[in-house]
CSV table of C-alpha atoms in Angstrom, one decimal:
chain,number,residue,atom,x,y,z
A,1401,SER,CA,94.8,99.1,123.9
A,1402,ILE,CA,97.7,100.0,121.5
A,1403,PRO,CA,100.4,97.3,121.2
A,1404,THR,CA,103.6,98.6,122.8
A,1405,TYR,CA,105.7,97.9,119.8
A,1406,PHE,CA,103.9,100.7,118.0
A,1407,LEU,CA,105.2,103.2,120.6
A,1408,SER,CA,108.9,102.7,119.9
A,1409,ARG,CA,109.5,105.9,117.9
A,1410,THR,CA,111.2,108.6,119.8
A,1411,SER,CA,111.6,112.3,119.2
A,1412,HIS,CA,115.2,112.0,118.0
A,1413,GLN,CA,113.9,110.5,114.8
A,1414,VAL,CA,112.3,113.7,113.8
A,1415,ASN,CA,113.9,117.1,113.1
A,1416,MET,CA,112.2,119.0,115.8
A,1417,THR,CA,111.0,122.5,114.9
A,1418,ASP,CA,109.0,125.1,116.8
A,1419,LYS,CA,106.0,124.4,114.6
A,1420,VAL,CA,103.3,122.0,115.9
A,1421,TYR,CA,101.5,120.3,113.1
A,1422,LYS,CA,97.8,120.2,113.5
A,1423,ILE,CA,96.1,117.1,112.0
A,1424,GLY,CA,92.5,116.8,111.0
A,1425,MET,CA,91.2,113.3,110.7
A,1426,ILE,CA,88.3,112.3,108.4
A,1427,GLY,CA,87.0,108.9,109.2
A,1428,GLY,CA,86.8,107.1,112.6
A,1429,GLY,CA,86.4,103.4,111.8
A,1430,VAL,CA,88.8,100.6,112.5
A,1431,VAL,CA,91.8,102.2,110.9
A,1432,GLY,CA,90.9,105.7,112.0
A,1433,GLY,CA,90.7,104.6,115.6
A,1434,GLY,CA,94.1,103.1,115.4
A,1435,VAL,CA,95.6,106.2,113.8
A,1436,LEU,CA,94.1,108.5,116.5
A,1437,THR,CA,95.4,106.2,119.3
A,1438,ILE,CA,98.9,106.1,117.9
A,1439,LEU,CA,99.1,109.8,117.1
A,1440,HIS,CA,97.8,110.8,120.6
A,1441,SER,CA,100.5,108.5,122.1
A,1442,LEU,CA,103.2,110.3,120.1
A,1443,SER,CA,102.0,113.9,120.7
A,1444,SER,CA,104.1,114.2,123.9
A,1445,THR,CA,107.3,113.5,122.0
A,1446,LEU,CA,106.6,114.8,118.5
A,1447,PRO,CA,105.4,118.2,117.3
A,1448,LEU,CA,101.9,117.2,116.4
A,1449,THR,CA,98.4,117.3,117.7
A,1450,VAL,CA,95.0,116.1,116.5
A,1451,PRO,CA,92.5,118.8,117.3
A,1452,LYS,CA,89.7,117.6,115.0
A,1453,MET,CA,88.1,114.3,113.8
A,1454,VAL,CA,85.1,114.0,111.4
A,1455,VAL,CA,82.9,111.0,111.5
A,1456,ARG,CA,79.6,110.0,109.9
A,1457,ASP,CA,77.7,109.9,113.2
A,1458,PRO,CA,79.4,111.8,116.1
A,1459,SER,CA,76.9,110.3,118.6
A,1460,LYS,CA,77.8,106.7,117.8
A,1461,PRO,CA,79.9,104.9,120.6
A,1462,ARG,CA,83.5,104.3,119.5
A,1463,SER,CA,85.7,101.3,120.0
A,1464,PHE,CA,88.6,103.5,120.9
A,1465,ALA,CA,89.2,106.4,123.3
A,1466,VAL,CA,88.9,109.9,121.9
A,1467,PRO,CA,91.2,112.3,123.7
A,1468,SER,CA,89.7,115.4,125.3
A,1469,THR,CA,91.9,117.5,123.1
A,1470,THR,CA,90.2,116.1,120.0
A,1471,SER,CA,86.7,117.5,119.0
A,1472,VAL,CA,84.5,115.2,117.0
A,1473,SER,CA,82.0,116.5,114.4
A,1474,GLY,CA,80.0,115.3,111.4
A,1475,SER,CA,81.0,117.9,108.9
A,1476,ILE,CA,84.1,117.6,106.7
A,1477,ASP,CA,84.1,121.4,106.3
A,1478,ASP,CA,85.2,121.6,109.9
A,1479,VAL,CA,88.5,120.3,108.8
A,1480,LEU,CA,88.8,121.4,105.2
A,1481,ASP,CA,87.8,125.0,105.9
A,1482,ASP,CA,90.1,125.3,109.0
A,1483,ALA,CA,93.2,127.2,107.9
A,1484,SER,CA,95.1,126.0,110.9
A,1485,ILE,CA,95.0,122.3,109.9
A,1486,ASP,CA,98.3,121.3,108.3
A,1487,ILE,CA,97.6,117.6,107.5
A,1488,VAL,CA,94.4,115.9,106.5
A,1489,VAL,CA,94.3,112.1,107.2
A,1490,GLU,CA,91.6,110.6,105.0
A,1491,VAL,CA,90.5,107.1,106.2
A,1492,MET,CA,86.8,107.4,105.4
A,1493,GLY,CA,87.0,105.1,102.3
A,1494,GLY,CA,85.0,105.2,99.1
A,1495,THR,CA,85.6,107.2,96.0
A,1496,GLY,CA,82.9,109.8,96.1
A,1497,ALA,CA,83.1,112.2,99.0
A,1498,ALA,CA,86.7,111.0,99.7
A,1499,LEU,CA,87.8,112.3,96.3
A,1500,ASP,CA,86.4,115.7,97.1
A,1501,VAL,CA,88.1,115.7,100.5
A,1502,VAL,CA,91.5,114.8,99.1
A,1503,LYS,CA,91.3,117.3,96.2
A,1504,ARG,CA,90.0,120.2,98.4
A,1505,ALA,CA,92.7,119.5,101.0
A,1506,LEU,CA,95.5,119.5,98.5
A,1507,ALA,CA,94.2,122.5,96.6
A,1508,SER,CA,94.1,124.5,99.9
A,1509,GLY,CA,97.7,123.7,100.6
A,1510,LYS,CA,97.3,121.0,103.2
A,1511,HIS,CA,99.3,117.8,103.2
A,1512,VAL,CA,97.2,114.6,102.7
A,1513,VAL,CA,97.7,111.1,104.0
A,1514,THR,CA,95.2,108.5,102.7
A,1515,ALA,CA,94.7,104.7,103.1
A,1516,ASN,CA,92.3,104.7,100.1
A,1517,LYS,CA,93.6,102.4,97.4
A,1518,ALA,CA,90.4,102.5,95.3
A,1519,LEU,CA,90.5,106.3,95.2
A,1520,LEU,CA,94.1,106.5,94.1
A,1521,ALA,CA,93.7,103.7,91.5
A,1522,GLU,CA,90.6,105.2,89.9
A,1523,HIS,CA,91.5,108.9,90.2
A,1524,LEU,CA,95.3,109.1,90.5
A,1525,GLU,CA,96.0,111.7,87.9
A,1526,GLU,CA,93.1,113.8,89.1
A,1527,VAL,CA,94.5,113.7,92.7
A,1528,LEU,CA,98.0,114.5,91.6
A,1529,ALA,CA,96.8,117.5,89.6
A,1530,ALA,CA,95.1,118.9,92.7
A,1531,GLY,CA,98.4,119.1,94.6
A,1532,GLY,CA,100.5,122.2,94.6
A,1533,ARG,CA,104.1,123.1,95.4
A,1534,GLY,CA,104.8,122.3,99.1
A,1535,THR,CA,102.1,119.8,99.6
A,1536,SER,CA,102.7,116.1,100.2
A,1537,LEU,CA,100.6,113.0,99.4
A,1538,GLY,CA,101.2,110.0,101.6
A,1539,TYR,CA,99.6,106.7,100.8
A,1540,GLU,CA,101.7,104.0,102.5
A,1541,ALA,CA,98.6,102.4,104.0
A,1542,ALA,CA,96.8,102.1,100.7
A,1543,VAL,CA,98.7,99.1,99.6
A,1544,CYS,CA,99.3,95.9,101.7
A,1545,GLY,CA,98.4,97.4,105.0
A,1546,GLY,CA,101.4,97.3,107.4
A,1547,ILE,CA,104.1,96.5,104.8
A,1548,PRO,CA,106.3,99.5,104.1
A,1549,ILE,CA,106.3,98.7,100.3
A,1550,ILE,CA,105.4,102.3,99.2
A,1551,ASN,CA,108.3,104.0,101.0
A,1552,ALA,CA,110.7,101.2,99.9
A,1553,LEU,CA,109.8,101.8,96.2
A,1554,GLN,CA,110.0,105.6,96.6
A,1555,THR,CA,113.4,105.6,98.2
A,1556,ALA,CA,115.3,102.3,98.0
A,1557,TYR,CA,115.4,102.0,94.2
A,1558,ALA,CA,116.5,105.6,93.3
A,1559,GLY,CA,119.7,104.3,91.6
A,1560,ASP,CA,118.2,101.0,90.4
A,1561,LYS,CA,115.8,99.9,87.7
A,1562,VAL,CA,112.8,97.8,88.8
A,1563,THR,CA,112.0,95.0,86.4
A,1564,LYS,CA,109.1,93.3,88.2
A,1565,VAL,CA,106.7,93.8,91.1
A,1566,GLN,CA,104.8,90.7,92.1
A,1567,GLY,CA,103.0,89.3,95.1
A,1568,ILE,CA,100.1,88.5,97.3
A,1569,MET,CA,98.2,91.7,97.9
A,1570,ASN,CA,94.9,90.6,99.4
A,1571,GLY,CA,94.7,89.0,102.9
A,1572,THR,CA,91.1,87.8,102.5
A,1573,THR,CA,91.7,85.6,99.5
A,1574,ASN,CA,95.0,84.4,100.9
A,1575,TYR,CA,93.2,83.3,104.0
A,1576,MET,CA,90.6,81.5,101.9
A,1577,LEU,CA,93.1,79.8,99.7
A,1578,CYS,CA,95.1,78.5,102.7
A,1579,LYS,CA,91.9,77.0,104.1
A,1580,MET,CA,91.1,75.4,100.8
A,1581,GLU,CA,94.6,74.0,100.6
A,1582,LYS,CA,93.6,71.9,103.6
A,1583,GLY,CA,90.5,70.6,101.9
A,1584,ALA,CA,87.8,73.1,102.7
A,1585,GLU,CA,85.3,74.1,100.0
A,1586,TYR,CA,85.1,77.6,98.6
A,1587,ALA,CA,81.6,78.4,99.8
A,1588,ASP,CA,82.3,77.2,103.4
A,1589,VAL,CA,85.6,79.2,103.5
A,1590,LEU,CA,83.9,82.4,102.2
A,1591,LYS,CA,81.2,82.2,105.0
A,1592,GLU,CA,84.0,81.7,107.6
A,1593,ALA,CA,86.0,84.7,106.2
A,1594,GLN,CA,82.8,86.8,106.4
A,1595,ALA,CA,82.1,85.7,109.9
A,1596,LEU,CA,85.7,86.7,110.9
A,1597,GLY,CA,85.4,90.1,109.3
A,1598,TYR,CA,87.9,89.4,106.6
A,1599,ALA,CA,85.4,89.4,103.8
A,1600,GLU,CA,82.6,91.9,103.2
A,1601,ALA,CA,78.9,90.8,102.8
A,1602,ASP,CA,79.5,91.5,99.1
A,1603,PRO,CA,82.9,89.8,98.6
A,1604,THR,CA,83.3,90.7,94.9
A,1605,ALA,CA,86.2,93.1,95.3
A,1606,ASP,CA,88.2,90.5,97.1
A,1607,VAL,CA,87.3,87.2,95.4
A,1608,GLU,CA,87.2,88.5,91.9
A,1609,GLY,CA,90.6,90.2,92.2
A,1610,HIS,CA,89.5,93.8,92.0
A,1611,ASP,CA,91.2,94.8,95.3
A,1612,VAL,CA,94.5,93.4,94.1
A,1613,ARG,CA,94.0,95.1,90.7
A,1614,ALA,CA,93.7,98.5,92.4
A,1615,LYS,CA,96.9,97.9,94.5
A,1616,LEU,CA,98.8,96.7,91.4
A,1617,ALA,CA,97.9,99.8,89.5
A,1618,ILE,CA,99.4,102.0,92.3
A,1619,LEU,CA,102.5,99.9,92.5
A,1620,SER,CA,103.0,99.9,88.8
A,1621,LYS,CA,102.7,103.7,88.7
A,1622,LEU,CA,105.3,103.9,91.5
A,1623,ALA,CA,107.7,101.3,90.1
A,1624,PHE,CA,107.5,102.1,86.4
A,1625,GLY,CA,105.9,105.5,86.0
A,1626,THR,CA,102.9,103.8,84.4
A,1627,THR,CA,99.3,105.1,84.9
A,1628,THR,CA,97.0,102.2,84.0
A,1629,PRO,CA,93.2,102.3,83.9
A,1630,ILE,CA,92.3,99.6,86.3
A,1631,THR,CA,89.5,98.2,84.1
A,1632,SER,CA,92.1,97.4,81.4
A,1633,ILE,CA,94.1,95.1,83.7
A,1634,PRO,CA,93.4,91.4,82.9
A,1635,THR,CA,92.0,90.1,86.2
A,1636,THR,CA,90.8,86.6,87.3
A,1637,GLY,CA,89.6,85.9,90.8
A,1638,ILE,CA,89.6,82.7,92.9
A,1639,THR,CA,85.9,81.6,92.4
A,1640,SER,CA,86.8,78.7,90.0
A,1641,ILE,CA,89.5,77.2,92.3
A,1642,THR,CA,88.6,74.0,94.1
A,1643,PRO,CA,90.3,71.6,96.6
A,1644,VAL,CA,91.0,69.4,93.5
A,1645,ASP,CA,93.3,72.1,92.2
A,1646,PHE,CA,95.3,72.1,95.4
A,1647,SER,CA,95.6,68.3,95.2
A,1648,TYR,CA,97.1,68.5,91.8
A,1649,ALA,CA,99.3,71.4,92.8
A,1650,ALA,CA,100.6,69.4,95.7
A,1651,SER,CA,101.5,66.6,93.4
A,1652,MET,CA,103.6,69.1,91.5
A,1653,GLY,CA,105.3,70.3,94.7
A,1654,SER,CA,103.4,73.5,94.6
A,1655,THR,CA,100.4,75.4,96.1
A,1656,ILE,CA,98.0,78.1,94.7
A,1657,ARG,CA,98.0,81.8,95.5
A,1658,LEU,CA,96.3,84.9,94.0
A,1659,ILE,CA,99.1,86.9,92.5
A,1660,GLY,CA,99.4,90.4,91.1
A,1661,THR,CA,102.2,91.0,88.6
A,1662,ALA,CA,103.6,94.1,86.9
A,1663,HIS,CA,106.7,93.6,84.8
A,1664,ARG,CA,108.7,95.0,82.0
A,1665,THR,CA,108.1,93.0,78.8
A,1666,ASN,CA,111.6,93.8,77.5
A,1667,LEU,CA,114.2,93.5,80.2
A,1668,HIS,CA,116.9,95.0,78.0
A,1669,ALA,CA,114.9,98.1,77.2
A,1670,GLU,CA,115.6,101.5,78.6
A,1671,ASN,CA,113.2,103.2,81.0
A,1672,ASP,CA,110.6,103.7,78.3
A,1673,GLY,CA,109.8,100.0,77.6
A,1674,PRO,CA,106.3,98.7,78.0
A,1675,VAL,CA,105.0,97.2,81.2
A,1676,ALA,CA,102.5,94.3,81.4
A,1677,LEU,CA,100.0,93.9,84.3
A,1678,SER,CA,97.9,90.9,85.4
A,1679,VAL,CA,96.0,89.5,88.4
A,1680,CYS,CA,95.2,85.8,88.6
A,1681,PRO,CA,95.6,82.6,90.7
A,1682,CYS,CA,98.9,81.0,90.0
A,1683,VAL,CA,100.5,77.6,90.8
A,1684,VAL,CA,103.4,78.5,93.1
A,1685,PRO,CA,106.3,76.1,93.7
A,1686,LEU,CA,106.9,75.5,97.4
A,1687,GLY,CA,110.4,77.1,97.2
A,1688,HIS,CA,108.9,80.4,96.1
A,1689,PRO,CA,108.5,83.2,98.7
A,1690,ALA,CA,104.8,83.4,98.1
A,1691,SER,CA,104.2,79.7,98.9
A,1692,SER,CA,105.0,80.3,102.6
A,1693,VAL,CA,102.6,83.3,103.1
A,1694,THR,CA,99.7,82.0,105.2
A,1695,GLY,CA,96.5,83.4,106.7
A,1696,ALA,CA,95.8,87.0,105.9
A,1697,GLY,CA,99.4,87.9,105.2
A,1698,ASN,CA,100.7,89.8,102.3
A,1699,LEU,CA,104.0,89.7,100.3
A,1700,VAL,CA,105.5,91.8,97.6
A,1701,VAL,CA,108.6,90.7,95.7
A,1702,VAL,CA,110.5,93.4,93.9
A,1703,SER,CA,113.0,92.5,91.2
A,1704,SER,CA,115.6,95.0,90.0
A,1705,ASP,CA,118.8,95.2,88.1
A,1706,ASN,CA,121.1,95.9,91.0
A,1707,LEU,CA,119.4,94.4,94.1
A,1708,GLY,CA,118.0,91.3,92.4
A,1709,SER,CA,114.9,90.1,94.2
A,1710,ALA,CA,113.9,91.5,97.6
A,1711,SER,CA,110.8,90.3,99.5
A,1712,TYR,CA,108.6,92.5,101.7
A,1713,ALA,CA,106.1,90.6,103.9
A,1714,GLY,CA,103.8,91.3,106.8
A,1715,PRO,CA,100.2,91.9,107.9
A,1716,GLY,CA,98.1,93.2,105.0
A,1717,ALA,CA,95.3,94.5,107.1
A,1718,GLY,CA,94.3,95.1,110.7
A,1719,ARG,CA,93.7,98.2,112.9
A,1720,PHE,CA,97.2,98.9,114.1
A,1721,PRO,CA,99.3,97.5,111.3
A,1722,THR,CA,97.4,99.7,108.8
A,1723,ALA,CA,97.3,102.6,111.2
A,1724,ASN,CA,101.1,102.3,111.6
A,1725,SER,CA,101.6,102.9,107.9
A,1726,VAL,CA,99.3,106.0,108.1
A,1727,VAL,CA,101.3,107.4,111.0
A,1728,ALA,CA,104.6,106.7,109.3
A,1729,ASP,CA,103.5,109.1,106.5
A,1730,VAL,CA,102.4,111.7,109.1
A,1731,VAL,CA,105.8,111.5,110.9
A,1732,ARG,CA,107.7,111.8,107.6
A,1733,ILE,CA,105.7,114.9,106.7
A,1734,VAL,CA,106.3,116.4,110.2
A,1735,SER,CA,110.0,115.7,109.9
A,1736,GLY,CA,110.3,117.1,106.4
A,1737,SER,CA,111.5,113.7,105.0
A,1738,GLN,CA,108.4,112.7,103.0
A,1739,PRO,CA,109.5,111.7,99.5
A,1740,ASP,CA,107.7,112.6,96.3
A,1741,ALA,CA,104.6,110.6,96.0
A,1742,PHE,CA,105.7,109.2,92.6
A,1743,PRO,CA,109.4,109.8,91.8
A,1744,SER,CA,110.2,110.0,88.1
A,1745,ARG,CA,110.6,106.5,86.6
A,1746,GLY,CA,111.0,107.3,82.9
A,1747,ARG,CA,108.3,107.1,80.2
A,1748,GLN,CA,107.0,103.5,80.4
A,1749,SER,CA,103.7,102.7,78.8
A,1750,ALA,CA,101.2,100.1,80.0
A,1751,ASP,CA,100.9,97.1,77.7
A,1752,VAL,CA,98.0,95.5,79.5
A,1753,GLY,CA,97.4,93.2,76.6
A,1754,ALA,CA,100.9,91.8,76.6
A,1755,ASP,CA,101.0,88.0,76.4
A,1756,THR,CA,102.0,86.0,79.5
A,1757,GLU,CA,104.9,83.7,78.8
A,1758,GLY,CA,105.7,80.6,80.8
A,1759,ARG,CA,104.4,77.2,81.8
A,1760,PHE,CA,100.7,76.7,82.4
A,1761,TYR,CA,98.4,74.5,84.5
A,1762,VAL,CA,95.2,73.6,82.8
A,1763,ARG,CA,92.6,71.6,84.6
A,1764,VAL,CA,90.0,70.0,82.4
A,1765,GLN,CA,86.7,68.4,83.6
A,1766,ALA,CA,85.1,65.8,81.2
A,1767,ARG,CA,83.1,62.7,81.0
A,1768,ASP,CA,85.4,59.7,80.9
A,1769,SER,CA,85.3,58.5,77.3
A,1770,ILE,CA,87.5,57.3,74.5
A,1771,GLY,CA,89.2,60.0,72.5
A,1772,ILE,CA,89.7,62.7,75.2
A,1773,ILE,CA,93.5,62.5,75.1
A,1774,LYS,CA,93.4,62.5,71.3
A,1775,SER,CA,91.3,65.6,71.4
A,1776,LEU,CA,93.7,67.2,73.8
A,1777,GLY,CA,96.7,66.4,71.6
A,1778,SER,CA,95.0,67.8,68.5
A,1779,SER,CA,94.0,71.0,70.3
A,1780,ALA,CA,97.5,71.5,71.6
A,1781,GLU,CA,99.1,70.8,68.2
A,1782,GLY,CA,96.7,73.2,66.5
A,1783,ALA,CA,97.5,75.9,69.0
A,1784,GLY,CA,101.3,75.3,68.9
A,1785,VAL,CA,101.4,74.2,72.6
A,1786,SER,CA,103.9,71.5,73.7
A,1787,ILE,CA,102.6,69.3,76.6
A,1788,HIS,CA,105.0,68.6,79.4
A,1789,SER,CA,102.8,66.2,81.3
A,1790,VAL,CA,99.2,65.0,81.9
A,1791,LEU,CA,98.2,64.4,85.5
A,1792,GLN,CA,95.1,62.4,86.6
A,1793,GLY,CA,94.0,61.3,90.0
A,1794,PRO,CA,91.7,58.3,90.8
A,1795,ILE,CA,88.3,58.6,89.0
A,1796,SER,CA,85.4,58.6,91.4
A,1797,SER,CA,82.8,59.5,88.9
A,1798,ARG,CA,83.0,58.8,85.1
A,1799,ASP,CA,80.5,61.6,84.5
A,1800,GLU,CA,82.8,64.2,86.1
A,1801,MET,CA,86.5,63.3,86.0
A,1802,ASP,CA,89.3,65.8,86.1
A,1803,PHE,CA,92.8,65.8,84.6
A,1804,VAL,CA,95.5,68.4,84.4
A,1805,VAL,CA,97.7,69.4,81.5
A,1806,VAL,CA,101.0,71.0,82.3
A,1807,THR,CA,102.5,72.8,79.3
A,1808,GLU,CA,106.0,73.6,78.3
A,1809,ALA,CA,106.8,77.3,78.2
A,1810,CYS,CA,104.5,79.0,75.8
A,1811,GLY,CA,102.4,82.1,75.4
A,1812,GLY,CA,99.0,82.7,77.1
A,1813,ARG,CA,97.4,83.2,73.7
A,1814,GLU,CA,98.4,79.7,72.6
A,1815,VAL,CA,97.1,78.2,75.8
A,1816,ARG,CA,93.8,80.0,75.4
A,1817,ALA,CA,93.6,78.7,71.8
A,1818,MET,CA,94.2,75.2,73.0
A,1819,VAL,CA,91.4,75.5,75.6
A,1820,ASP,CA,89.1,76.9,72.9
A,1821,GLY,CA,89.9,73.9,70.7
A,1822,LEU,CA,89.0,71.5,73.6
A,1823,ILE,CA,85.7,73.2,74.2
A,1824,GLN,CA,84.8,73.2,70.5
A,1825,GLY,CA,85.7,69.5,70.4
A,1826,GLY,CA,82.8,68.8,72.7
A,1827,LYS,CA,84.7,66.6,75.0
A,1828,VAL,CA,85.0,68.9,78.1
A,1829,LYS,CA,82.4,70.0,80.6
A,1830,GLY,CA,82.4,73.7,81.5
A,1831,CYS,CA,85.4,76.0,81.1
A,1832,PRO,CA,88.9,74.6,82.0
A,1833,VAL,CA,90.8,76.3,84.8
A,1834,VAL,CA,94.0,77.9,83.5
A,1835,MET,CA,96.7,79.2,85.8
A,1836,PRO,CA,100.3,80.3,85.1
A,1837,ILE,CA,103.0,78.4,86.9
A,1838,LEU,CA,105.5,80.7,88.6
A,1839,ASP,CA,109.2,80.1,88.2
A,1840,LEU,CA,111.5,80.0,91.2
A,1841,GLU,CA,113.3,83.3,91.3
């Protein structure tokens, strides 16, 4: 049943009109079921109804109650070709048929609410071009599930200048990293996440950072006006992280989280300055807001000139948290208060190749032998990297021993050059693990 806290909205929050908005839903999975349940509960107090729902297999039993006032079919044309439908809610997923649904709906003058991050990240300009005057595009649920980060960026920073958007944007990997922090191995945690339904049978989108990459592209467009091809965003997943990294991070008073970052490369520039984007695991000091996000939670920290840093945290997935974000867009459309999908933010350009500046964590695996530290020092000197400290735990196997280099502030290019020098020197085994170290805000 629907949690009672999702039923707290009352009709005084909406500018009531004589018009009753008819909603056509396309998709009836986990999120779709939550959306239908909430909308039906609101139909007695708000001017809306859901006369039609389209699903892949209408004969399949549902895990939610379908009201008698809602007809279920298997054809998207039943919604798209119905002139009486005012709002199309797309929760079918994918980027094939869903793109056609969204474009056709907008082109025919219908409002669209979608939870489809991949669709928007890959086809954003195409979707925006399909809309006409008087149509709205809502996508609150596409990024970070139940966290109202989209509406916050659309409305709360109208007189401000956002300088950075950064955070934890994938619940699956955060759940896995939190388990690994307690000593679990990656392969075991992945199986557990799949058994719980957090991770798909093919977990690539989550563990390789692709899901975060898509969300970051959307947030960057919203915060900076930057449209970025998602494949151009430097992205590193969590597959190389081990419990050993958490042990070293703990000795530094830190933990590890998968972080998406979009920031201005010149904080003193006007609104046309370049923006850099990246997705990678980071060493996070325990005083940082991201360090306390556990389980499948999400967090986005927005930094701006006037407000400083503001954190938005909450459930990043789940039937009712995500459905609540979809419904929030619907209610805003019904009330006439839905903001522009992407308010003007100037003329920023995406500088996806911009270098990352800061301190770095570099874990090196090698066979214990004379000359390793000398090789490290030579490689660091040749790359122009100053070493802050070298950390090493007890050696259990001289054939595979780990040590960690913590650098002083430098550029990512210099660190990569240092790592290349270590590899070429023949003293290391495999590829060293490199992670930026976040600063306390």
